Short mmCIF file of N, CA and C in Angstrom, two decimals:
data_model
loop_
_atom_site.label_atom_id
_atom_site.label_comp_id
_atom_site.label_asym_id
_atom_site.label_seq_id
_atom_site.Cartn_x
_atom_site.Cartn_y
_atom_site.Cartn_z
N UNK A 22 -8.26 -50.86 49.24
CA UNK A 22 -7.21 -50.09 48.62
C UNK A 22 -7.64 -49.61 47.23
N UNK A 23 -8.24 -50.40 46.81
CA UNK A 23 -8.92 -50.26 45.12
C UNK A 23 -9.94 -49.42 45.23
N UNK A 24 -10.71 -48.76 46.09
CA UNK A 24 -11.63 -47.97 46.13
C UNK A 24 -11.19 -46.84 46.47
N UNK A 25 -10.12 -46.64 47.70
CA UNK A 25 -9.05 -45.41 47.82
C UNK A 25 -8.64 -44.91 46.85
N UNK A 26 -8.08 -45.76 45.83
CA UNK A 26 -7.16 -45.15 44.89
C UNK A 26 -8.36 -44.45 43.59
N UNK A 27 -9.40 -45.30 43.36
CA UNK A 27 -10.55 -44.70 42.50
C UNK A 27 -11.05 -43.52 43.03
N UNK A 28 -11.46 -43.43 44.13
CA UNK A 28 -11.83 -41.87 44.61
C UNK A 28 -11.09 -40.95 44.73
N UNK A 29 -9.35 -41.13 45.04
CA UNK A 29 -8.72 -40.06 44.85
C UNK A 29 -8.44 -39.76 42.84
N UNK A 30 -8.36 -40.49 42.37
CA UNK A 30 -8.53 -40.36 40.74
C UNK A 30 -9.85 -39.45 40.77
N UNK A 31 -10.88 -40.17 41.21
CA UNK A 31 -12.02 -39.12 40.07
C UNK A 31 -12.16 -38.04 41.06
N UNK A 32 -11.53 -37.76 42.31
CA UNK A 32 -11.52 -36.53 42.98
C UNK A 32 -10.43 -35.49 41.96
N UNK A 33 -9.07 -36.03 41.80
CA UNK A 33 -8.51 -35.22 40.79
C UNK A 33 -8.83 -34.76 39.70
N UNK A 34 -9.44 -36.03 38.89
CA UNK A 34 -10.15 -35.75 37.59
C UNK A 34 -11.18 -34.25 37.66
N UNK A 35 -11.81 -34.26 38.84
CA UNK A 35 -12.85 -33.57 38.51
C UNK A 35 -12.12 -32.42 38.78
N UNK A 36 -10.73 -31.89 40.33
CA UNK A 36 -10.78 -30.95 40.54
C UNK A 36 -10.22 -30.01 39.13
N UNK A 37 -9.57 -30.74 38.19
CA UNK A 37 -9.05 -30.31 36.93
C UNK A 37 -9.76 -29.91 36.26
N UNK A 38 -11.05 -30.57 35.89
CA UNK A 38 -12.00 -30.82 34.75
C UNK A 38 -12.55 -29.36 35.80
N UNK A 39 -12.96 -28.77 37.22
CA UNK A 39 -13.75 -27.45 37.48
C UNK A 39 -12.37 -26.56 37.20
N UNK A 40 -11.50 -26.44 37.43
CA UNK A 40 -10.52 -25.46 37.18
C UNK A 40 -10.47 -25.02 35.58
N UNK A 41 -10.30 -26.28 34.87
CA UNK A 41 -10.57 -25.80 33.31
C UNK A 41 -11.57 -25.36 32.66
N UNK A 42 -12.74 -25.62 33.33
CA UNK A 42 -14.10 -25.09 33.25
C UNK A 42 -14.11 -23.32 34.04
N UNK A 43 -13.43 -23.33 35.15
CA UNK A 43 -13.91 -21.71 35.94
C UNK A 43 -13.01 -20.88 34.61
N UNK A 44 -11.71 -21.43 34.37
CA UNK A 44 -11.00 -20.65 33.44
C UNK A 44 -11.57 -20.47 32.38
N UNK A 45 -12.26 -21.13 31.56
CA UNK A 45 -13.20 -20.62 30.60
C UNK A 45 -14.40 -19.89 30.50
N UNK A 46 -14.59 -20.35 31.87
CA UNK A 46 -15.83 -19.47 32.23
C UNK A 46 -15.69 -17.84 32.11
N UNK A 47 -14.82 -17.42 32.77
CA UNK A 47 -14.08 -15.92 33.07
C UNK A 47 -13.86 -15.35 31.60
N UNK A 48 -13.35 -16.20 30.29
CA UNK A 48 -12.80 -15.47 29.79
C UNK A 48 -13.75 -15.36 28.64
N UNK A 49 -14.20 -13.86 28.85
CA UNK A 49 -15.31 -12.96 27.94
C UNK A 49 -14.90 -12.07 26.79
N UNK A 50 -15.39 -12.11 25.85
CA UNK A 50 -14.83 -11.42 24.60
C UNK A 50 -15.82 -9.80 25.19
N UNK A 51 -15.01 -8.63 24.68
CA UNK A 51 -15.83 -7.57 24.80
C UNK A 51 -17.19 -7.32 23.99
N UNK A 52 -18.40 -6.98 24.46
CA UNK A 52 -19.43 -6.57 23.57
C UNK A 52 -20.29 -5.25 23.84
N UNK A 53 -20.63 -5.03 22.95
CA UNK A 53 -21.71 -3.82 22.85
C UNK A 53 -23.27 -3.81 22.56
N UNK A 54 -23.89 -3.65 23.07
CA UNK A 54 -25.25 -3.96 22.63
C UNK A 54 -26.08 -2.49 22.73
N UNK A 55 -27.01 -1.91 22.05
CA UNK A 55 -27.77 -1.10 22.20
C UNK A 55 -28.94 -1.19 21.48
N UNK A 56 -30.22 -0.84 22.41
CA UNK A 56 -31.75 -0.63 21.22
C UNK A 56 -32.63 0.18 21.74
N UNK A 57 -33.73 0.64 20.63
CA UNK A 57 -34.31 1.89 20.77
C UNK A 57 -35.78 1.52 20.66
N UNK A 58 -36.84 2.17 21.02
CA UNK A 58 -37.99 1.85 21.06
C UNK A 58 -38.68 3.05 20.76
N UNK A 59 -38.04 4.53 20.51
CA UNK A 59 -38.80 5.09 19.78
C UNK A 59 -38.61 5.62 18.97
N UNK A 60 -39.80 5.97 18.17
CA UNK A 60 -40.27 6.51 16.66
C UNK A 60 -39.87 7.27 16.41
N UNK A 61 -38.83 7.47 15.36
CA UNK A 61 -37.60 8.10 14.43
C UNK A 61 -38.53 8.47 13.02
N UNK A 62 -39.03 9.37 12.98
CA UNK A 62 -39.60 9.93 11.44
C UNK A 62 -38.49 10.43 10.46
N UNK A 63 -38.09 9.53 9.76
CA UNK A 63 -36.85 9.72 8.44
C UNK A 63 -37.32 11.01 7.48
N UNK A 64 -36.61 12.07 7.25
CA UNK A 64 -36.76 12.78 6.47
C UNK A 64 -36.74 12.62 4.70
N UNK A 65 -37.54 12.65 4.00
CA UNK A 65 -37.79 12.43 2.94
C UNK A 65 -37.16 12.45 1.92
N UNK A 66 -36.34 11.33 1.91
CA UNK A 66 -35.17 11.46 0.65
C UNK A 66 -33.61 11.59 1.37
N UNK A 67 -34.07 11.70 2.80
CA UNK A 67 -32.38 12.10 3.99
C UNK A 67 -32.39 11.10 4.66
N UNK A 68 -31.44 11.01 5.54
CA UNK A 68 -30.74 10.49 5.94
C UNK A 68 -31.27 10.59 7.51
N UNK A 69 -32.26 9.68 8.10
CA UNK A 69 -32.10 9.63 9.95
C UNK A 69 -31.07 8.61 10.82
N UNK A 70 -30.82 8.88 11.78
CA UNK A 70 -29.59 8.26 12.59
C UNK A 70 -30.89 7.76 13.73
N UNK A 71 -30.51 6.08 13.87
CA UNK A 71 -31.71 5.58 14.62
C UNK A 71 -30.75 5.45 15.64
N UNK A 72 -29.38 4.79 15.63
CA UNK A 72 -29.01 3.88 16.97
C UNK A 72 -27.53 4.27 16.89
N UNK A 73 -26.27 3.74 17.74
CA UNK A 73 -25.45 3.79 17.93
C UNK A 73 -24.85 3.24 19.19
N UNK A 74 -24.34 2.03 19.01
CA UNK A 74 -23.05 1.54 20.17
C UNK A 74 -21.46 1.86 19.69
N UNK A 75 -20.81 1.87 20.88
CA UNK A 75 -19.63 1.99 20.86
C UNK A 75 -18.86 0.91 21.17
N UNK A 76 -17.98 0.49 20.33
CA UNK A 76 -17.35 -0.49 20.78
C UNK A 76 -15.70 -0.33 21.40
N UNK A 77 -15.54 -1.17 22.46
CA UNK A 77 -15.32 -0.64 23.48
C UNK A 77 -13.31 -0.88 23.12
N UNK A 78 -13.08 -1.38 22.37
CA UNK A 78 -11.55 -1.68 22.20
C UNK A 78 -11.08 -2.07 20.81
N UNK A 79 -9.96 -1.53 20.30
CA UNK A 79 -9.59 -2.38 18.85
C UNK A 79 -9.87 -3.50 18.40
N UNK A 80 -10.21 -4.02 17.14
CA UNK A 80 -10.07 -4.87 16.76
C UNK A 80 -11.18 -5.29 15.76
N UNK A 81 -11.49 -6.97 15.95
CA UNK A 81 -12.96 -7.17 14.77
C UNK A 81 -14.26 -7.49 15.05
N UNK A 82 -14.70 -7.08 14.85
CA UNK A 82 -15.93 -7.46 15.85
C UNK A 82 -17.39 -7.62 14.58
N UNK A 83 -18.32 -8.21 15.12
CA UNK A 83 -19.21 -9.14 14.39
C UNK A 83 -20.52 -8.40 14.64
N UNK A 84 -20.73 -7.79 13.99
CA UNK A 84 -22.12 -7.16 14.23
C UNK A 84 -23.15 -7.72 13.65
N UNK A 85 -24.55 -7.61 14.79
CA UNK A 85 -25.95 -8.19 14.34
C UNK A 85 -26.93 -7.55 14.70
N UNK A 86 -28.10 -7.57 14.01
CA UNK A 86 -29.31 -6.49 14.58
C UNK A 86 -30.74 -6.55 13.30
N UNK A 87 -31.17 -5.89 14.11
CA UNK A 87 -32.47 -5.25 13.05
C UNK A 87 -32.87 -4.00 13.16
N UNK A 88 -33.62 -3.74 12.31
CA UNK A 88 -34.22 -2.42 12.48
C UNK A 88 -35.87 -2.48 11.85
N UNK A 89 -36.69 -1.95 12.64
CA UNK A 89 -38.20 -2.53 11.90
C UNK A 89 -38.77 -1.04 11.04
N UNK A 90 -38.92 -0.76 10.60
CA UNK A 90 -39.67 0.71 9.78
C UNK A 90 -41.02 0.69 9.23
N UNK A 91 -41.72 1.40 9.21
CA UNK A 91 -43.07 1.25 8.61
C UNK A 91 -43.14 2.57 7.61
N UNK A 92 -44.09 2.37 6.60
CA UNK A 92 -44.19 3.59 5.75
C UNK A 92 -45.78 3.48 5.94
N UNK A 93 -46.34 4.89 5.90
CA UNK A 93 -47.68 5.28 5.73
C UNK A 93 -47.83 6.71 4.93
N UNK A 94 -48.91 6.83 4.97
CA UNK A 94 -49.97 6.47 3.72
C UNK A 94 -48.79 5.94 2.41
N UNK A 95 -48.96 5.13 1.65
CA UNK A 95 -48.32 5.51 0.44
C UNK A 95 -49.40 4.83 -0.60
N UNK A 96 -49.12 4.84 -1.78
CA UNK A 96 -50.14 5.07 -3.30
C UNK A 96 -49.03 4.30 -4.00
N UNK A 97 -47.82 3.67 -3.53
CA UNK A 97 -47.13 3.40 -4.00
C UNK A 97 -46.18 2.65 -3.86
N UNK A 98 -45.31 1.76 -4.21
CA UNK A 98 -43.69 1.32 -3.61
C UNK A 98 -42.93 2.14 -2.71
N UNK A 99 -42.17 1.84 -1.77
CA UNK A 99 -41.44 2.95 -0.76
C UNK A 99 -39.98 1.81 -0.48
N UNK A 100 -38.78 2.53 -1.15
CA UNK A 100 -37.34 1.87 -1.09
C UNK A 100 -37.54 2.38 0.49
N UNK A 101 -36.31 1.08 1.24
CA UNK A 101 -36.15 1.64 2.63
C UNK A 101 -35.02 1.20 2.69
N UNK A 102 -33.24 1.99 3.24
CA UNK A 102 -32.26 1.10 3.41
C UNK A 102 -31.87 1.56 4.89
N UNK A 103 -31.01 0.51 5.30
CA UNK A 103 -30.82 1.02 6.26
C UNK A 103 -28.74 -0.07 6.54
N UNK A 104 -28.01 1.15 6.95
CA UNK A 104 -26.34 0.85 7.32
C UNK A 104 -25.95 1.00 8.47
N UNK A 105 -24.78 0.87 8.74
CA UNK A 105 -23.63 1.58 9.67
C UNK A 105 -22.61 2.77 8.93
N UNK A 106 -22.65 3.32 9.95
CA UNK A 106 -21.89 4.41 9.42
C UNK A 106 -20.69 4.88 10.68
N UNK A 107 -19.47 5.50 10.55
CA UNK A 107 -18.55 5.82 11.72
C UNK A 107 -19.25 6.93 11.90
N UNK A 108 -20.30 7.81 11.33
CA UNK A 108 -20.77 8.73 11.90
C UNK A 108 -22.19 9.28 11.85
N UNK A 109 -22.63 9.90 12.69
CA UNK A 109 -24.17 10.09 12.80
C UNK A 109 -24.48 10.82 11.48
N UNK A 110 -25.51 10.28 10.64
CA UNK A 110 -26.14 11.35 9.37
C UNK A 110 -24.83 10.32 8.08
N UNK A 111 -24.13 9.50 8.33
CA UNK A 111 -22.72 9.35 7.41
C UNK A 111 -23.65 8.42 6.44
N UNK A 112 -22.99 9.45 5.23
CA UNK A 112 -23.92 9.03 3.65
C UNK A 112 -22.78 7.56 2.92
N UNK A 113 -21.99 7.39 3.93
CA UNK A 113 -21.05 6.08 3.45
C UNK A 113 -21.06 5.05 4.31
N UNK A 114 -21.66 3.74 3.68
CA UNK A 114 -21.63 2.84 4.75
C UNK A 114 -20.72 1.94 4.92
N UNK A 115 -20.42 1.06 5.80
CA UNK A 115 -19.28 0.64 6.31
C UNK A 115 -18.72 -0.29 5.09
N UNK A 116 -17.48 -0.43 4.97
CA UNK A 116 -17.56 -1.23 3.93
C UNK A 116 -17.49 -3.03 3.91
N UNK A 117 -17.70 -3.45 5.30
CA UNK A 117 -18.15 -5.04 4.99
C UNK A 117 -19.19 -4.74 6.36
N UNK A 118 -20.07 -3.46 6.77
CA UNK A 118 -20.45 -3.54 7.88
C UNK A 118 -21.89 -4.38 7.24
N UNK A 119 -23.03 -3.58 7.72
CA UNK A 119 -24.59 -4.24 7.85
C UNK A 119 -24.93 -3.11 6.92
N UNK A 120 -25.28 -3.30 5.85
CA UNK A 120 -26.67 -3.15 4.70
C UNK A 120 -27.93 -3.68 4.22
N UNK A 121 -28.87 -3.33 4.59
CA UNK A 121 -30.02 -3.83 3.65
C UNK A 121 -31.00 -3.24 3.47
N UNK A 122 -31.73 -3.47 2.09
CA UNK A 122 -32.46 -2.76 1.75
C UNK A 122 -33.66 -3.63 1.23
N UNK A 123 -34.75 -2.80 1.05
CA UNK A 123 -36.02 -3.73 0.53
C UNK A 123 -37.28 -2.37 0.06
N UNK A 124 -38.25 -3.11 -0.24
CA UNK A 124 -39.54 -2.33 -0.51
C UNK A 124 -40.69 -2.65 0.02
N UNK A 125 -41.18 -1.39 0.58
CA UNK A 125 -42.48 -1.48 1.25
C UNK A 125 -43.57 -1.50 0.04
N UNK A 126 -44.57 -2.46 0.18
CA UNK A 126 -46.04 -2.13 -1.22
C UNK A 126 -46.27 -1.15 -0.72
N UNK A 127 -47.30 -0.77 -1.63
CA UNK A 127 -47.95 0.46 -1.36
C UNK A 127 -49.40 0.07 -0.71
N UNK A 128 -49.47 0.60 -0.05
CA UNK A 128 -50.71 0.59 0.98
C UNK A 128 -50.16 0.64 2.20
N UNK A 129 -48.75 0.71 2.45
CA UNK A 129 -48.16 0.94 3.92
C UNK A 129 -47.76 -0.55 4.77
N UNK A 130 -46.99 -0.65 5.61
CA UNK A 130 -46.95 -2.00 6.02
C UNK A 130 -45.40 -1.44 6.76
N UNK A 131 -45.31 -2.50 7.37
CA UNK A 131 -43.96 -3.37 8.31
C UNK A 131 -43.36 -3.55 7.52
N UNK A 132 -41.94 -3.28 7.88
CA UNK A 132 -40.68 -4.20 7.33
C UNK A 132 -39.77 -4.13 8.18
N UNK A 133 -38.76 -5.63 8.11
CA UNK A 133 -37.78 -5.62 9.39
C UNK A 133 -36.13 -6.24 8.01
N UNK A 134 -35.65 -5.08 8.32
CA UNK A 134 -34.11 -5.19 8.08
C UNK A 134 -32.99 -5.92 8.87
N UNK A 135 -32.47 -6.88 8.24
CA UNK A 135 -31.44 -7.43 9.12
C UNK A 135 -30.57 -6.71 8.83
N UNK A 136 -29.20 -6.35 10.06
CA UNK A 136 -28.04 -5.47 10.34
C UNK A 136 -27.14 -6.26 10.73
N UNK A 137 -26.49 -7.44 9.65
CA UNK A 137 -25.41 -8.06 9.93
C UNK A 137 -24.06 -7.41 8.88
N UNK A 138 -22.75 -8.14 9.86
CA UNK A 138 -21.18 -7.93 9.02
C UNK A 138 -20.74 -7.88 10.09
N UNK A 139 -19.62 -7.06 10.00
CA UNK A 139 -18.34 -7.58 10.62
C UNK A 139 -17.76 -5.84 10.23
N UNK A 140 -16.91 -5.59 11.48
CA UNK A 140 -16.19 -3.82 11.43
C UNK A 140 -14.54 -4.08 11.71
N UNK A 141 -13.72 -3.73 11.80
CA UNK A 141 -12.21 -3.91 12.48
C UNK A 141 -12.09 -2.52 12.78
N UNK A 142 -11.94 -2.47 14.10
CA UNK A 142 -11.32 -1.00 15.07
C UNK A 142 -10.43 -0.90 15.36
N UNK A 143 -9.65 0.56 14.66
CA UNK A 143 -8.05 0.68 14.56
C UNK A 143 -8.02 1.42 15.60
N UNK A 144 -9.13 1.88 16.39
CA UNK A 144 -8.87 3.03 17.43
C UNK A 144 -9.70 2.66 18.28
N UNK A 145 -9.80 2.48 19.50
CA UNK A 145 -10.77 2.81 20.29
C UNK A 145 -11.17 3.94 21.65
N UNK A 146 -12.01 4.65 22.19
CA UNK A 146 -13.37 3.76 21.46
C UNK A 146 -13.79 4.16 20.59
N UNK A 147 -14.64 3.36 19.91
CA UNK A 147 -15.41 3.54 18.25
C UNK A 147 -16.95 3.92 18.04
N UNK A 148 -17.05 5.01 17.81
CA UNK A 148 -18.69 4.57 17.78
C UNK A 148 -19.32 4.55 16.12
N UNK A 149 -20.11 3.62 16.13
CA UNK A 149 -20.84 3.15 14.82
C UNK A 149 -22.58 3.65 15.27
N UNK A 150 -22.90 3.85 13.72
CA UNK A 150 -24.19 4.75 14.03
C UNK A 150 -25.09 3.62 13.15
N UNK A 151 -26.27 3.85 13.55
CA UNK A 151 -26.96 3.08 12.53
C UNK A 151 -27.87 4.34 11.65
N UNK A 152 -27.75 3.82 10.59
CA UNK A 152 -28.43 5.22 9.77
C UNK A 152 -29.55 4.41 8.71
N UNK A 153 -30.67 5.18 8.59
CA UNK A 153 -31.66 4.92 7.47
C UNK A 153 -32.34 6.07 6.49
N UNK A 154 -32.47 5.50 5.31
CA UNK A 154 -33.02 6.19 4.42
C UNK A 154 -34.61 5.62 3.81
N UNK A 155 -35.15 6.47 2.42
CA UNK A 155 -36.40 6.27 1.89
C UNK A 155 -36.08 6.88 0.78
N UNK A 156 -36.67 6.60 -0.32
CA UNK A 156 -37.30 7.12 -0.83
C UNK A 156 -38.26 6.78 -1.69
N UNK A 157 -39.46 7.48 -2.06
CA UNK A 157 -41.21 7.41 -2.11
C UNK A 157 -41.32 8.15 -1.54
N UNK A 158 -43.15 7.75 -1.59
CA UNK A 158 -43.69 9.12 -0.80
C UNK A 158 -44.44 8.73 0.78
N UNK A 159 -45.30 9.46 1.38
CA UNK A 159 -45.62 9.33 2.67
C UNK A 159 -44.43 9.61 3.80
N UNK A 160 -44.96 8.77 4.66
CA UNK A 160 -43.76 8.76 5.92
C UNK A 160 -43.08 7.64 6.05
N UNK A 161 -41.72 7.60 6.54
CA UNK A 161 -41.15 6.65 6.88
C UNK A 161 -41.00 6.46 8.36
N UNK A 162 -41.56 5.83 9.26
CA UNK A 162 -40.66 5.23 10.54
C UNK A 162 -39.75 4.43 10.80
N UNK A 163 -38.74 4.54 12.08
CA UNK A 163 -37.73 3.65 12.32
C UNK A 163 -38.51 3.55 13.84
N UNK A 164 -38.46 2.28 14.32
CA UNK A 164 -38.92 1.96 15.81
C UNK A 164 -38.70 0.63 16.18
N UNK A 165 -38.08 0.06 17.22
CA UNK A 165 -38.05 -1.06 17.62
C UNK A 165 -36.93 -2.06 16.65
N UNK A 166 -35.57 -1.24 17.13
CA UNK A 166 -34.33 -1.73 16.56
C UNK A 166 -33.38 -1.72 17.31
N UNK A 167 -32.15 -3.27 17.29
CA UNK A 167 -31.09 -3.30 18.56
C UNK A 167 -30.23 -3.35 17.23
N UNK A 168 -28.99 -3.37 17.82
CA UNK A 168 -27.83 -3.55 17.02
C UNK A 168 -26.80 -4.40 18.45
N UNK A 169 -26.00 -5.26 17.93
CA UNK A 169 -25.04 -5.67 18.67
C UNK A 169 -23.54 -6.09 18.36
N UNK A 170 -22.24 -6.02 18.72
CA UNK A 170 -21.22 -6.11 18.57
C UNK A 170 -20.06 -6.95 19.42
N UNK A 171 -19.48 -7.93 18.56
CA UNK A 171 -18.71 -8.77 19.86
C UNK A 171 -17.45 -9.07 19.36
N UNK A 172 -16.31 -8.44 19.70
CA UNK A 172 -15.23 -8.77 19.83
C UNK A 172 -14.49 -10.44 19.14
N UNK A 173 -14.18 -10.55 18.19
CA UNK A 173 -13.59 -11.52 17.88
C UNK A 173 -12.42 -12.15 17.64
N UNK A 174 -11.21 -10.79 17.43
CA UNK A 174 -10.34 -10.96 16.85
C UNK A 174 -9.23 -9.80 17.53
#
């Protein structure tokens, strides 16, 4: 009788413990993900538009990413920034979105920008652009950058 009654217990236990588990399983916050793999030559002193997801419903959502750029030839320091913007080419960046900026030495080289913050969407759908600048001299590239977005709130 004592072994009946233990197996129907941890038979219940468990069928509860998978039901509360499938129900969590199912329930997915919305996200956006997008990335690019080719070579974006930034105009000199302007403004290039590398990437852009849309996110897919109101609300707050948590954005993360990078963006990698290289400058060549340079003789010199080369500023590189790179934002979000609500629009492709947009000279205003988000205001708690993803900023950062840094300097390439001169002799040319790699650099990888992190693209973190956080957006709130009063409308959807939304699309957010990723935008980069320079200025110095030589060339600037943008290549081999994701951005991603997930629903939080």
């Amino acid at each position: 009788m004592k072994s009946k009654l233990t197996f129907a217990l941890a038979a219940s236990i468990l069928t509860i413990g998978l039901s509360a588990f499938s129900h969590r399983a199912n329930a997915q916050a919305p996200f956006a993900a997008n990335t690019h793999s080719t070579s974006v030559t930034l105009p000199l002193g302007g403004i290039g538009t590398i990437n852009v997801i849309e996110l897919p419903e109101v609300g707050t959502y948590v954005i993360s990413g990078q963006q990698n750029l290289s400058a060549y030839p340079t003789t010199a320091e080369t500023q590189v920034l790179c934002y979000m913007a609500t629009q492709p080419g947009g000279s205003t960046p988000l205001p708690s979105g993803p900023y950062s900026m840094t300097t390439i030495p001169p002799g040319g080289s790699y650099v990888t920008l992190p693209l973190n913050g956080y957006y709130t969407a009063t409308s959807s759908p939304m699309s957010l652009w990723v935008v980069c600048r320079y200025f110095g001299q030589g060339q600037v590239s943008a290549i081999y950058g994701n951005i991603t977005a997930t629903l939080v709130q």
